Amino acid sequence: ACGYTEPNDDCRQWADTALRLNPSDKKARQWAVGYALNTGDFQQAVRYLTAGGPISALEAPEVFHRLAYAQYQ
């Protein structure tokens, strides 16, 4: 179980592996982005967000909001 607010190398490796094995897994990507943002790893959050492929119109506001926040930081 990974904490969502404390940096942990195992958690980051889990997220990287999950997204490498299945880049279209939206739940894993959402968790990974949230984890990166909460732990202050804004560069990694941008990488997760931009490597996700196409997004739906319903997802766009949240994705762009998170991307703008990560880039601002």
mmCIF file of N, CA and C in Angstrom:
data_model
loop_
_atom_site.group_PDB
_atom_site.id
_atom_site.type_symbol
_atom_site.label_atom_id
_atom_site.label_comp_id
_atom_site.label_asym_id
_atom_site.label_seq_id
_atom_site.Cartn_x
_atom_site.Cartn_y
_atom_site.Cartn_z
ATOM 1 N N ALA A 1 0.841 -1.174 0.000
ATOM 2 C CA ALA A 1 0.000 0.000 0.000
ATOM 3 C C ALA A 1 0.891 1.243 0.000
ATOM 4 N N CYS A 2 0.640 2.086 -0.932
ATOM 5 C CA CYS A 2 1.427 3.308 -1.057
ATOM 6 C C CYS A 2 0.667 4.469 -0.458
ATOM 7 N N GLY A 3 1.375 5.241 0.344
ATOM 8 C CA GLY A 3 0.810 6.480 0.840
ATOM 9 C C GLY A 3 0.718 7.473 -0.310
ATOM 10 N N TYR A 4 -0.253 8.317 -0.251
ATOM 11 C CA TYR A 4 -0.512 9.240 -1.360
ATOM 12 C C TYR A 4 0.164 10.585 -1.169
ATOM 13 N N THR A 5 0.776 10.798 -0.006
ATOM 14 C CA THR A 5 1.347 12.113 0.254
ATOM 15 C C THR A 5 2.835 12.085 0.590
ATOM 16 N N GLU A 6 3.402 10.932 0.852
ATOM 17 C CA GLU A 6 4.811 10.841 1.205
ATOM 18 C C GLU A 6 5.594 10.230 0.043
ATOM 19 N N PRO A 7 6.716 10.837 -0.351
ATOM 20 C CA PRO A 7 7.533 10.262 -1.415
ATOM 21 C C PRO A 7 8.024 8.868 -1.033
ATOM 22 N N ASN A 8 7.943 7.945 -1.978
ATOM 23 C CA ASN A 8 8.356 6.567 -1.744
ATOM 24 C C ASN A 8 8.828 5.998 -3.084
ATOM 25 N N ASP A 9 10.079 5.553 -3.131
ATOM 26 C CA ASP A 9 10.634 5.029 -4.380
ATOM 27 C C ASP A 9 9.867 3.817 -4.894
ATOM 28 N N ASP A 10 9.411 2.952 -3.980
ATOM 29 C CA ASP A 10 8.651 1.772 -4.399
ATOM 30 C C ASP A 10 7.346 2.166 -5.087
ATOM 31 N N CYS A 11 6.682 3.177 -4.564
ATOM 32 C CA CYS A 11 5.421 3.629 -5.152
ATOM 33 C C CYS A 11 5.654 4.221 -6.542
ATOM 34 N N ARG A 12 6.710 4.990 -6.674
ATOM 35 C CA ARG A 12 7.001 5.573 -7.983
ATOM 36 C C ARG A 12 7.354 4.480 -8.989
ATOM 37 N N GLN A 13 8.114 3.487 -8.566
ATOM 38 C CA GLN A 13 8.441 2.378 -9.463
ATOM 39 C C GLN A 13 7.188 1.615 -9.856
ATOM 40 N N TRP A 14 6.254 1.451 -8.902
ATOM 41 C CA TRP A 14 4.995 0.780 -9.216
ATOM 42 C C TRP A 14 4.243 1.548 -10.290
ATOM 43 N N ALA A 15 4.155 2.846 -10.125
ATOM 44 C CA ALA A 15 3.432 3.673 -11.097
ATOM 45 C C ALA A 15 4.117 3.628 -12.453
ATOM 46 N N ASP A 16 5.440 3.734 -12.476
ATOM 47 C CA ASP A 16 6.169 3.672 -13.740
ATOM 48 C C ASP A 16 5.958 2.338 -14.443
ATOM 49 N N THR A 17 6.014 1.254 -13.680
ATOM 50 C CA THR A 17 5.837 -0.075 -14.266
ATOM 51 C C THR A 17 4.412 -0.272 -14.762
ATOM 52 N N ALA A 18 3.442 0.145 -13.975
ATOM 53 C CA ALA A 18 2.041 -0.009 -14.382
ATOM 54 C C ALA A 18 1.771 0.733 -15.683
ATOM 55 N N LEU A 19 2.303 1.933 -15.826
ATOM 56 C CA LEU A 19 2.054 2.723 -17.031
ATOM 57 C C LEU A 19 2.900 2.251 -18.209
ATOM 58 N N ARG A 20 4.050 1.662 -17.930
ATOM 59 C CA ARG A 20 4.855 1.106 -19.013
ATOM 60 C C ARG A 20 4.181 -0.141 -19.585
ATOM 61 N N LEU A 21 3.619 -0.969 -18.709
ATOM 62 C CA LEU A 21 2.959 -2.196 -19.154
ATOM 63 C C LEU A 21 1.622 -1.925 -19.829
ATOM 64 N N ASN A 22 0.913 -0.907 -19.376
ATOM 65 C CA ASN A 22 -0.392 -0.584 -19.945
ATOM 66 C C ASN A 22 -0.565 0.936 -19.977
ATOM 67 N N PRO A 23 -0.015 1.594 -21.018
ATOM 68 C CA PRO A 23 -0.069 3.060 -21.069
ATOM 69 C C PRO A 23 -1.477 3.639 -21.122
ATOM 70 N N SER A 24 -2.458 2.846 -21.490
ATOM 71 C CA SER A 24 -3.817 3.363 -21.595
ATOM 72 C C SER A 24 -4.631 3.173 -20.316
ATOM 73 N N ASP A 25 -4.026 2.671 -19.255
ATOM 74 C CA ASP A 25 -4.734 2.455 -17.989
ATOM 75 C C ASP A 25 -4.984 3.808 -17.318
ATOM 76 N N LYS A 26 -6.194 4.287 -17.450
ATOM 77 C CA LYS A 26 -6.539 5.629 -16.968
ATOM 78 C C LYS A 26 -6.508 5.729 -15.442
ATOM 79 N N LYS A 27 -6.923 4.668 -14.751
ATOM 80 C CA LYS A 27 -6.911 4.709 -13.285
ATOM 81 C C LYS A 27 -5.485 4.760 -12.752
ATOM 82 N N ALA A 28 -4.600 3.977 -13.355
ATOM 83 C CA ALA A 28 -3.196 3.995 -12.921
ATOM 84 C C ALA A 28 -2.577 5.352 -13.219
ATOM 85 N N ARG A 29 -2.883 5.924 -14.373
ATOM 86 C CA ARG A 29 -2.334 7.228 -14.726
ATOM 87 C C ARG A 29 -2.866 8.302 -13.772
ATOM 88 N N GLN A 30 -4.150 8.245 -13.476
ATOM 89 C CA GLN A 30 -4.737 9.226 -12.566
ATOM 90 C C GLN A 30 -4.075 9.132 -11.185
ATOM 91 N N TRP A 31 -3.870 7.909 -10.697
ATOM 92 C CA TRP A 31 -3.219 7.726 -9.401
ATOM 93 C C TRP A 31 -1.784 8.245 -9.460
ATOM 94 N N ALA A 32 -1.055 7.914 -10.523
ATOM 95 C CA ALA A 32 0.344 8.317 -10.647
ATOM 96 C C ALA A 32 0.473 9.839 -10.700
ATOM 97 N N VAL A 33 -0.391 10.479 -11.441
ATOM 98 C CA VAL A 33 -0.353 11.950 -11.528
ATOM 99 C C VAL A 33 -0.669 12.556 -10.166
ATOM 100 N N GLY A 34 -1.701 12.085 -9.520
ATOM 101 C CA GLY A 34 -2.049 12.585 -8.193
ATOM 102 C C GLY A 34 -0.931 12.372 -7.193
ATOM 103 N N TYR A 35 -0.306 11.206 -7.244
ATOM 104 C CA TYR A 35 0.812 10.902 -6.354
ATOM 105 C C TYR A 35 1.961 11.873 -6.609
ATOM 106 N N ALA A 36 2.312 12.083 -7.875
ATOM 107 C CA ALA A 36 3.415 12.983 -8.217
ATOM 108 C C ALA A 36 3.108 14.417 -7.762
ATOM 109 N N LEU A 37 1.888 14.868 -7.981
ATOM 110 C CA LEU A 37 1.516 16.221 -7.562
ATOM 111 C C LEU A 37 1.551 16.357 -6.043
ATOM 112 N N ASN A 38 1.017 15.383 -5.339
ATOM 113 C CA ASN A 38 0.958 15.451 -3.874
ATOM 114 C C ASN A 38 2.321 15.373 -3.217
ATOM 115 N N THR A 39 3.256 14.699 -3.877
ATOM 116 C CA THR A 39 4.595 14.567 -3.295
ATOM 117 C C THR A 39 5.551 15.637 -3.809
ATOM 118 N N GLY A 40 5.064 16.540 -4.649
ATOM 119 C CA GLY A 40 5.887 17.645 -5.134
ATOM 120 C C GLY A 40 6.798 17.300 -6.293
ATOM 121 N N ASP A 41 6.566 16.163 -6.940
ATOM 122 C CA ASP A 41 7.385 15.765 -8.094
ATOM 123 C C ASP A 41 6.678 16.241 -9.362
ATOM 124 N N PHE A 42 6.736 17.541 -9.604
ATOM 125 C CA PHE A 42 5.959 18.162 -10.669
ATOM 126 C C PHE A 42 6.455 17.784 -12.062
ATOM 127 N N GLN A 43 7.759 17.592 -12.218
ATOM 128 C CA GLN A 43 8.285 17.165 -13.519
ATOM 129 C C GLN A 43 7.760 15.787 -13.885
ATOM 130 N N GLN A 44 7.697 14.892 -12.903
ATOM 131 C CA GLN A 44 7.170 13.553 -13.177
ATOM 132 C C GLN A 44 5.679 13.625 -13.486
ATOM 133 N N ALA A 45 4.956 14.489 -12.818
ATOM 134 C CA ALA A 45 3.531 14.649 -13.105
ATOM 135 C C ALA A 45 3.323 15.086 -14.552
ATOM 136 N N VAL A 46 4.146 16.019 -15.028
ATOM 137 C CA VAL A 46 4.046 16.462 -16.422
ATOM 138 C C VAL A 46 4.333 15.286 -17.356
ATOM 139 N N ARG A 47 5.341 14.483 -17.033
ATOM 140 C CA ARG A 47 5.648 13.315 -17.873
ATOM 141 C C ARG A 47 4.472 12.345 -17.918
ATOM 142 N N TYR A 48 3.884 12.073 -16.770
ATOM 143 C CA TYR A 48 2.728 11.171 -16.736
ATOM 144 C C TYR A 48 1.570 11.729 -17.555
ATOM 145 N N LEU A 49 1.317 13.015 -17.421
ATOM 146 C CA LEU A 49 0.187 13.629 -18.121
ATOM 147 C C LEU A 49 0.389 13.682 -19.628
ATOM 148 N N THR A 50 1.596 13.951 -20.076
ATOM 149 C CA THR A 50 1.828 14.103 -21.513
ATOM 150 C C THR A 50 2.071 12.786 -22.224
ATOM 151 N N ALA A 51 2.294 11.717 -21.484
ATOM 152 C CA ALA A 51 2.532 10.412 -22.109
ATOM 153 C C ALA A 51 1.261 9.576 -22.162
ATOM 154 N N GLY A 52 0.144 10.174 -21.843
ATOM 155 C CA GLY A 52 -1.091 9.417 -21.724
ATOM 156 C C GLY A 52 -1.833 9.143 -23.003
ATOM 157 N N GLY A 53 -1.448 9.758 -24.081
ATOM 158 C CA GLY A 53 -2.173 9.558 -25.325
ATOM 159 C C GLY A 53 -3.428 10.403 -25.365
ATOM 160 N N PRO A 54 -4.332 10.066 -26.257
ATOM 161 C CA PRO A 54 -5.543 10.868 -26.419
ATOM 162 C C PRO A 54 -6.425 10.843 -25.164
ATOM 163 N N ILE A 55 -7.098 11.956 -24.943
ATOM 164 C CA ILE A 55 -8.025 12.052 -23.821
ATOM 165 C C ILE A 55 -9.398 12.428 -24.365
ATOM 166 N N SER A 56 -10.408 12.078 -23.613
ATOM 167 C CA SER A 56 -11.768 12.397 -24.040
ATOM 168 C C SER A 56 -12.103 13.828 -23.663
ATOM 169 N N ALA A 57 -13.181 14.326 -24.237
ATOM 170 C CA ALA A 57 -13.631 15.682 -23.926
ATOM 171 C C ALA A 57 -14.014 15.804 -22.450
ATOM 172 N N LEU A 58 -14.517 14.734 -21.862
ATOM 173 C CA LEU A 58 -14.894 14.767 -20.446
ATOM 174 C C LEU A 58 -13.667 14.824 -19.538
ATOM 175 N N GLU A 59 -12.567 14.224 -19.963
ATOM 176 C CA GLU A 59 -11.352 14.211 -19.162
ATOM 177 C C GLU A 59 -10.523 15.484 -19.314
ATOM 178 N N ALA A 60 -10.706 16.188 -20.405
ATOM 179 C CA ALA A 60 -9.846 17.320 -20.761
ATOM 180 C C ALA A 60 -9.739 18.385 -19.667
ATOM 181 N N PRO A 61 -10.823 18.853 -19.070
ATOM 182 C CA PRO A 61 -10.666 19.912 -18.061
ATOM 183 C C PRO A 61 -9.756 19.505 -16.904
ATOM 184 N N GLU A 62 -9.932 18.307 -16.370
ATOM 185 C CA GLU A 62 -9.102 17.869 -15.250
ATOM 186 C C GLU A 62 -7.653 17.670 -15.673
ATOM 187 N N VAL A 63 -7.440 17.072 -16.836
ATOM 188 C CA VAL A 63 -6.080 16.835 -17.316
ATOM 189 C C VAL A 63 -5.358 18.155 -17.530
ATOM 190 N N PHE A 64 -5.997 19.111 -18.184
ATOM 191 C CA PHE A 64 -5.350 20.393 -18.443
ATOM 192 C C PHE A 64 -5.157 21.203 -17.167
ATOM 193 N N HIS A 65 -6.074 21.079 -16.230
ATOM 194 C CA HIS A 65 -5.916 21.755 -14.941
ATOM 195 C C HIS A 65 -4.685 21.207 -14.221
ATOM 196 N N ARG A 66 -4.557 19.893 -14.160
ATOM 197 C CA ARG A 66 -3.407 19.269 -13.505
ATOM 198 C C ARG A 66 -2.108 19.602 -14.233
ATOM 199 N N LEU A 67 -2.151 19.601 -15.551
ATOM 200 C CA LEU A 67 -0.962 19.916 -16.334
ATOM 201 C C LEU A 67 -0.518 21.366 -16.084
ATOM 202 N N ALA A 68 -1.464 22.277 -16.093
ATOM 203 C CA ALA A 68 -1.137 23.688 -15.842
ATOM 204 C C ALA A 68 -0.569 23.870 -14.443
ATOM 205 N N TYR A 69 -1.144 23.202 -13.474
ATOM 206 C CA TYR A 69 -0.650 23.318 -12.097
ATOM 207 C C TYR A 69 0.774 22.769 -11.995
ATOM 208 N N ALA A 70 1.026 21.607 -12.586
ATOM 209 C CA ALA A 70 2.362 21.009 -12.531
ATOM 210 C C ALA A 70 3.386 21.889 -13.231
ATOM 211 N N GLN A 71 3.019 22.430 -14.365
ATOM 212 C CA GLN A 71 3.959 23.299 -15.094
ATOM 213 C C GLN A 71 4.185 24.602 -14.333
ATOM 214 N N TYR A 72 3.171 25.125 -13.683
ATOM 215 C CA TYR A 72 3.316 26.348 -12.888
ATOM 216 C C TYR A 72 4.313 26.127 -11.756
ATOM 217 N N GLN A 73 4.206 24.979 -11.112
ATOM 218 C CA GLN A 73 5.097 24.681 -9.986
ATOM 219 C C GLN A 73 6.517 24.472 -10.464
#
